[in-house]
């Protein structure tokens, strides 16, 4: 049998280290400070691909994609939303 991730139909699973998560958060803050968001406040796919992904990959030597970043941001938002510390 194959890997359990592949059996579930998931591909290209990429675990985030603490260092990668911290850098992502710093880059997201920089994006907001520089005003690189849509009129409605959303960080666009193009901004993620052009600004965030290249910096992550360059600084950390990883191979993150726009989808990796999008999913990590979604996970971080869920953590913040469900944490009584931030509530």
XYZ file of N, CA and C in Angstrom, residues 43-78:
108
model
N -5.553 39.872 0.849
C -4.258 39.724 0.180
C -4.490 38.802 -1.019
N -4.212 39.303 -2.206
C -4.527 38.565 -3.429
C -3.569 37.405 -3.681
N -4.028 36.489 -4.507
C -3.214 35.352 -4.935
C -1.941 35.849 -5.616
N -2.061 36.911 -6.396
C -0.905 37.465 -7.108
C 0.134 38.014 -6.122
N -0.330 38.656 -5.059
C 0.590 39.172 -4.046
C 1.294 38.028 -3.333
N 0.562 36.987 -3.018
C 1.166 35.818 -2.373
C 2.220 35.210 -3.277
N 1.882 35.027 -4.561
C 2.815 34.415 -5.515
C 4.019 35.301 -5.792
N 3.815 36.610 -5.874
C 4.891 37.527 -6.260
C 5.764 37.968 -5.095
N 5.195 38.083 -3.899
C 5.938 38.663 -2.779
C 6.265 37.657 -1.682
N 5.283 36.880 -1.256
C 5.466 36.028 -0.084
C 6.185 34.722 -0.419
N 5.697 33.991 -1.401
C 6.288 32.685 -1.738
C 7.773 32.791 -2.101
N 8.170 33.730 -2.963
C 9.602 33.822 -3.287
C 10.482 34.121 -2.070
N 10.004 34.983 -1.163
C 10.778 35.303 0.028
C 10.916 34.098 0.945
N 9.821 33.374 1.149
C 9.879 32.159 1.974
C 10.886 31.170 1.404
N 10.759 30.904 0.117
C 11.624 29.913 -0.522
C 13.083 30.350 -0.537
N 13.320 31.640 -0.759
C 14.689 32.146 -0.809
C 15.341 32.134 0.573
N 14.648 32.663 1.564
C 15.231 32.795 2.896
C 15.369 31.466 3.615
N 14.459 30.521 3.352
C 14.456 29.271 4.095
C 14.867 28.061 3.262
N 15.054 28.251 1.970
C 15.447 27.134 1.112
C 14.373 26.059 1.015
N 13.118 26.458 1.102
C 12.017 25.503 1.014
C 11.353 25.615 -0.363
N 10.331 24.840 -0.571
C 9.624 24.828 -1.856
C 8.132 25.045 -1.647
N 7.777 26.107 -0.926
C 6.364 26.410 -0.679
C 5.724 26.955 -1.951
N 4.423 26.740 -2.048
C 3.647 27.256 -3.177
C 2.563 28.192 -2.635
N 1.840 28.816 -3.534
C 0.738 29.688 -3.146
C -0.294 28.908 -2.342
N -0.561 27.677 -2.724
C -1.526 26.848 -1.996
C -1.048 26.517 -0.595
N 0.255 26.247 -0.430
C 0.794 25.998 0.909
C 0.561 27.210 1.807
N 0.852 28.395 1.277
C 0.694 29.626 2.051
C -0.777 29.850 2.383
N -1.631 29.694 1.402
C -3.067 29.899 1.618
C -3.591 28.970 2.710
N -3.203 27.709 2.666
C -3.669 26.745 3.658
C -3.094 27.037 5.043
N -1.843 27.489 5.109
C -1.242 27.808 6.408
C -1.917 29.032 7.029
N -2.201 30.034 6.220
C -2.892 31.225 6.720
C -4.266 30.826 7.252
N -4.950 29.959 6.535
C -6.270 29.479 6.964
C -6.159 28.764 8.317
N -5.160 27.925 8.479
C -4.943 27.211 9.734
C -4.629 28.179 10.868
N -3.755 29.147 10.611
C -3.408 30.135 11.638
C -4.632 30.948 12.050
N -5.450 31.330 11.098
C -6.679 32.086 11.412
C -7.607 31.261 12.293
N -7.725 29.977 11.995
C -8.571 29.105 12.808
C -8.020 28.984 14.226
